[in-house]
């Protein structure tokens, strides 16, 4: 079973000093989220897409280039699925369709999510992956804030 998630933001994890992508289930309000640590470049790309600013200094980012190419060649991106976790590394697929055919392409979750935010498609996490790594967040006692699209 797949859990649909939303991107709540990208924050700097004070303990690791790395960027952390925060995914929350769309249907569960149980105070849990899925943290995925990502690189700085990917964090900038996702934050840029969340802010609905498609360029930095007037130039498109790599994910914007891919989005534009998919639009030009009329290959719709349908969904993203984070499907596997191996030794702390997440794996994702991008699902495409064209002319009645659907296919999947392997991707890093950060790249897949950066694309998903740009084209406004659903993001899913396999339930067993979510259950292995989800974290409970208590806004009354935990000192982090998860503002959408900020660091």
mmCIF file of N, CA and C in Angstrom, residues 62-122:
data_model
loop_
_atom_site.group_PDB
_atom_site.id
_atom_site.type_symbol
_atom_site.label_atom_id
_atom_site.label_comp_id
_atom_site.label_asym_id
_atom_site.label_seq_id
_atom_site.Cartn_x
_atom_site.Cartn_y
_atom_site.Cartn_z
ATOM 1 N N UNK A 62 18.448 22.698 -13.258
ATOM 2 C CA UNK A 62 18.435 21.427 -13.998
ATOM 3 C C UNK A 62 17.048 20.794 -14.012
ATOM 4 N N UNK A 63 16.353 20.826 -12.888
ATOM 5 C CA UNK A 63 15.017 20.222 -12.838
ATOM 6 C C UNK A 63 14.018 20.992 -13.690
ATOM 7 N N UNK A 64 14.234 22.297 -13.840
ATOM 8 C CA UNK A 64 13.380 23.087 -14.730
ATOM 9 C C UNK A 64 13.641 22.710 -16.181
ATOM 10 N N UNK A 65 14.901 22.458 -16.508
ATOM 11 C CA UNK A 65 15.252 21.997 -17.849
ATOM 12 C C UNK A 65 14.545 20.682 -18.158
ATOM 13 N N UNK A 66 14.598 19.738 -17.215
ATOM 14 C CA UNK A 66 13.922 18.455 -17.426
ATOM 15 C C UNK A 66 12.417 18.638 -17.577
ATOM 16 N N UNK A 67 11.836 19.489 -16.744
ATOM 17 C CA UNK A 67 10.399 19.778 -16.843
ATOM 18 C C UNK A 67 10.066 20.332 -18.231
ATOM 19 N N UNK A 68 10.857 21.271 -18.702
ATOM 20 C CA UNK A 68 10.621 21.874 -20.013
ATOM 21 C C UNK A 68 10.772 20.866 -21.141
ATOM 22 N N UNK A 69 11.746 19.974 -21.027
ATOM 23 C CA UNK A 69 11.934 18.942 -22.058
ATOM 24 C C UNK A 69 10.751 17.977 -22.091
ATOM 25 N N UNK A 70 10.277 17.566 -20.908
ATOM 26 C CA UNK A 70 9.120 16.667 -20.860
ATOM 27 C C UNK A 70 7.895 17.326 -21.490
ATOM 28 N N UNK A 71 7.725 18.608 -21.215
ATOM 29 C CA UNK A 71 6.589 19.334 -21.809
ATOM 30 C C UNK A 71 6.754 19.424 -23.323
ATOM 31 N N UNK A 72 7.948 19.728 -23.782
ATOM 32 C CA UNK A 72 8.196 19.867 -25.222
ATOM 33 C C UNK A 72 7.913 18.551 -25.958
ATOM 34 N N UNK A 73 8.369 17.440 -25.379
ATOM 35 C CA UNK A 73 8.186 16.139 -26.018
ATOM 36 C C UNK A 73 6.855 15.486 -25.630
ATOM 37 N N UNK A 74 6.032 16.200 -24.873
ATOM 38 C CA UNK A 74 4.703 15.753 -24.471
ATOM 39 C C UNK A 74 4.733 14.387 -23.783
ATOM 40 N N UNK A 75 5.593 14.300 -22.765
ATOM 41 C CA UNK A 75 5.694 13.095 -21.952
ATOM 42 C C UNK A 75 5.309 13.472 -20.523
ATOM 43 N N UNK A 76 4.054 13.244 -20.150
ATOM 44 C CA UNK A 76 3.601 13.659 -18.824
ATOM 45 C C UNK A 76 4.202 12.811 -17.698
ATOM 46 N N UNK A 77 4.656 13.492 -16.676
ATOM 47 C CA UNK A 77 5.083 12.845 -15.445
ATOM 48 C C UNK A 77 3.826 12.655 -14.606
ATOM 49 N N UNK A 78 3.555 11.422 -14.176
ATOM 50 C CA UNK A 78 2.300 11.087 -13.505
ATOM 51 C C UNK A 78 2.386 11.091 -11.985
ATOM 52 N N UNK A 79 3.458 10.500 -11.453
ATOM 53 C CA UNK A 79 3.587 10.394 -10.003
ATOM 54 C C UNK A 79 5.020 10.014 -9.646
ATOM 55 N N UNK A 80 5.329 10.162 -8.366
ATOM 56 C CA UNK A 80 6.606 9.750 -7.797
ATOM 57 C C UNK A 80 6.300 8.740 -6.701
ATOM 58 N N UNK A 81 7.082 7.668 -6.650
ATOM 59 C CA UNK A 81 6.926 6.673 -5.584
ATOM 60 C C UNK A 81 8.288 6.390 -4.966
ATOM 61 N N UNK A 82 8.391 6.624 -3.664
ATOM 62 C CA UNK A 82 9.579 6.197 -2.914
ATOM 63 C C UNK A 82 9.271 4.768 -2.502
ATOM 64 N N UNK A 83 9.991 3.825 -3.098
ATOM 65 C CA UNK A 83 9.574 2.432 -3.001
ATOM 66 C C UNK A 83 10.481 1.531 -2.172
ATOM 67 N N UNK A 84 11.685 1.997 -1.834
ATOM 68 C CA UNK A 84 12.612 1.082 -1.171
ATOM 69 C C UNK A 84 13.562 1.874 -0.287
ATOM 70 N N UNK A 85 14.042 1.198 0.766
ATOM 71 C CA UNK A 85 15.047 1.747 1.667
ATOM 72 C C UNK A 85 16.070 0.654 1.918
ATOM 73 N N UNK A 86 17.329 0.906 1.551
ATOM 74 C CA UNK A 86 18.398 -0.065 1.745
ATOM 75 C C UNK A 86 19.557 0.625 2.459
ATOM 76 N N UNK A 87 19.887 0.146 3.638
ATOM 77 C CA UNK A 87 20.991 0.683 4.435
ATOM 78 C C UNK A 87 20.952 2.212 4.516
ATOM 79 N N UNK A 88 19.780 2.744 4.804
ATOM 80 C CA UNK A 88 19.622 4.175 4.982
ATOM 81 C C UNK A 88 19.464 4.980 3.706
ATOM 82 N N UNK A 89 19.499 4.322 2.550
ATOM 83 C CA UNK A 89 19.359 5.015 1.263
ATOM 84 C C UNK A 89 17.971 4.731 0.686
ATOM 85 N N UNK A 90 17.260 5.827 0.358
ATOM 86 C CA UNK A 90 15.935 5.713 -0.242
ATOM 87 C C UNK A 90 16.055 5.592 -1.758
ATOM 88 N N UNK A 91 15.100 4.890 -2.365
ATOM 89 C CA UNK A 91 15.034 4.720 -3.811
ATOM 90 C C UNK A 91 13.657 5.175 -4.283
ATOM 91 N N UNK A 92 13.615 5.812 -5.447
ATOM 92 C CA UNK A 92 12.340 6.313 -5.967
ATOM 93 C C UNK A 92 12.215 6.014 -7.455
ATOM 94 N N UNK A 93 10.976 6.028 -7.907
ATOM 95 C CA UNK A 93 10.661 5.926 -9.328
ATOM 96 C C UNK A 93 9.871 7.165 -9.748
ATOM 97 N N UNK A 94 10.139 7.603 -10.952
ATOM 98 C CA UNK A 94 9.304 8.581 -11.643
ATOM 99 C C UNK A 94 8.427 7.773 -12.594
ATOM 100 N N UNK A 95 7.139 8.019 -12.592
ATOM 101 C CA UNK A 95 6.218 7.310 -13.492
ATOM 102 C C UNK A 95 5.770 8.258 -14.599
ATOM 103 N N UNK A 96 5.940 7.808 -15.835
ATOM 104 C CA UNK A 96 5.576 8.580 -17.017
ATOM 105 C C UNK A 96 4.521 7.825 -17.803
ATOM 106 N N UNK A 97 3.792 8.563 -18.657
ATOM 107 C CA UNK A 97 2.864 7.905 -19.573
ATOM 108 C C UNK A 97 2.850 8.670 -20.892
ATOM 109 N N UNK A 98 2.634 7.905 -21.937
ATOM 110 C CA UNK A 98 2.487 8.509 -23.267
ATOM 111 C C UNK A 98 1.857 7.477 -24.188
ATOM 112 N N UNK A 99 0.885 7.932 -24.951
ATOM 113 C CA UNK A 99 0.216 7.081 -25.937
ATOM 114 C C UNK A 99 -0.273 5.760 -25.349
ATOM 115 N N UNK A 100 -0.820 5.818 -24.146
ATOM 116 C CA UNK A 100 -1.385 4.628 -23.521
ATOM 117 C C UNK A 100 -0.379 3.736 -22.825
ATOM 118 N N UNK A 101 0.901 4.073 -22.871
ATOM 119 C CA UNK A 101 1.921 3.276 -22.195
ATOM 120 C C UNK A 101 2.400 4.006 -20.942
ATOM 121 N N UNK A 102 2.704 3.238 -19.916
ATOM 122 C CA UNK A 102 3.262 3.812 -18.696
ATOM 123 C C UNK A 102 4.589 3.123 -18.414
ATOM 124 N N UNK A 103 5.559 3.893 -17.967
ATOM 125 C CA UNK A 103 6.833 3.303 -17.594
ATOM 126 C C UNK A 103 7.421 4.073 -16.429
ATOM 127 N N UNK A 104 8.409 3.443 -15.779
ATOM 128 C CA UNK A 104 9.028 4.038 -14.605
ATOM 129 C C UNK A 104 10.526 4.193 -14.837
ATOM 130 N N UNK A 105 11.070 5.228 -14.216
ATOM 131 C CA UNK A 105 12.497 5.522 -14.325
ATOM 132 C C UNK A 105 13.043 5.672 -12.916
ATOM 133 N N UNK A 106 14.157 5.006 -12.647
ATOM 134 C CA UNK A 106 14.804 5.082 -11.342
ATOM 135 C C UNK A 106 15.316 6.495 -11.084
ATOM 136 N N UNK A 107 15.212 6.951 -9.837
ATOM 137 C CA UNK A 107 15.621 8.309 -9.504
ATOM 138 C C UNK A 107 16.007 8.399 -8.037
ATOM 139 N N UNK A 108 16.840 9.368 -7.717
ATOM 140 C CA UNK A 108 17.037 9.698 -6.309
ATOM 141 C C UNK A 108 15.752 10.377 -5.841
ATOM 142 N N UNK A 109 15.322 10.126 -4.619
ATOM 143 C CA UNK A 109 14.105 10.774 -4.139
ATOM 144 C C UNK A 109 14.159 12.293 -4.218
ATOM 145 N N UNK A 110 15.298 12.892 -3.938
ATOM 146 C CA UNK A 110 15.383 14.356 -3.979
ATOM 147 C C UNK A 110 15.142 14.892 -5.383
ATOM 148 N N UNK A 111 15.666 14.228 -6.397
ATOM 149 C CA UNK A 111 15.431 14.656 -7.774
ATOM 150 C C UNK A 111 13.976 14.418 -8.174
ATOM 151 N N UNK A 112 13.447 13.259 -7.788
ATOM 152 C CA UNK A 112 12.054 12.945 -8.118
ATOM 153 C C UNK A 112 11.102 13.951 -7.473
ATOM 154 N N UNK A 113 11.359 14.297 -6.230
ATOM 155 C CA UNK A 113 10.489 15.236 -5.526
ATOM 156 C C UNK A 113 10.631 16.635 -6.096
ATOM 157 N N UNK A 114 11.836 17.001 -6.481
ATOM 158 C CA UNK A 114 12.029 18.302 -7.114
ATOM 159 C C UNK A 114 11.205 18.407 -8.399
ATOM 160 N N UNK A 115 11.142 17.329 -9.159
ATOM 161 C CA UNK A 115 10.315 17.303 -10.368
ATOM 162 C C UNK A 115 8.830 17.326 -10.000
ATOM 163 N N UNK A 116 8.443 16.536 -9.008
ATOM 164 C CA UNK A 116 7.034 16.443 -8.616
ATOM 165 C C UNK A 116 6.484 17.794 -8.171
ATOM 166 N N UNK A 117 7.275 18.533 -7.414
ATOM 167 C CA UNK A 117 6.823 19.845 -6.943
ATOM 168 C C UNK A 117 6.634 20.791 -8.125
ATOM 169 N N UNK A 118 7.512 20.696 -9.113
ATOM 170 C CA UNK A 118 7.433 21.586 -10.276
ATOM 171 C C UNK A 118 6.213 21.327 -11.152
ATOM 172 N N UNK A 119 5.818 20.060 -11.286
ATOM 173 C CA UNK A 119 4.698 19.739 -12.173
ATOM 174 C C UNK A 119 3.418 19.389 -11.409
ATOM 175 N N UNK A 120 3.483 19.535 -10.084
ATOM 176 C CA UNK A 120 2.306 19.363 -9.240
ATOM 177 C C UNK A 120 1.659 17.985 -9.405
ATOM 178 N N UNK A 121 2.454 16.947 -9.167
ATOM 179 C CA UNK A 121 1.943 15.575 -9.227
ATOM 180 C C UNK A 121 2.049 14.934 -7.846
ATOM 181 N N UNK A 122 1.308 13.853 -7.618
ATOM 182 C CA UNK A 122 1.340 13.214 -6.300
ATOM 183 C C UNK A 122 2.670 12.502 -6.014
#
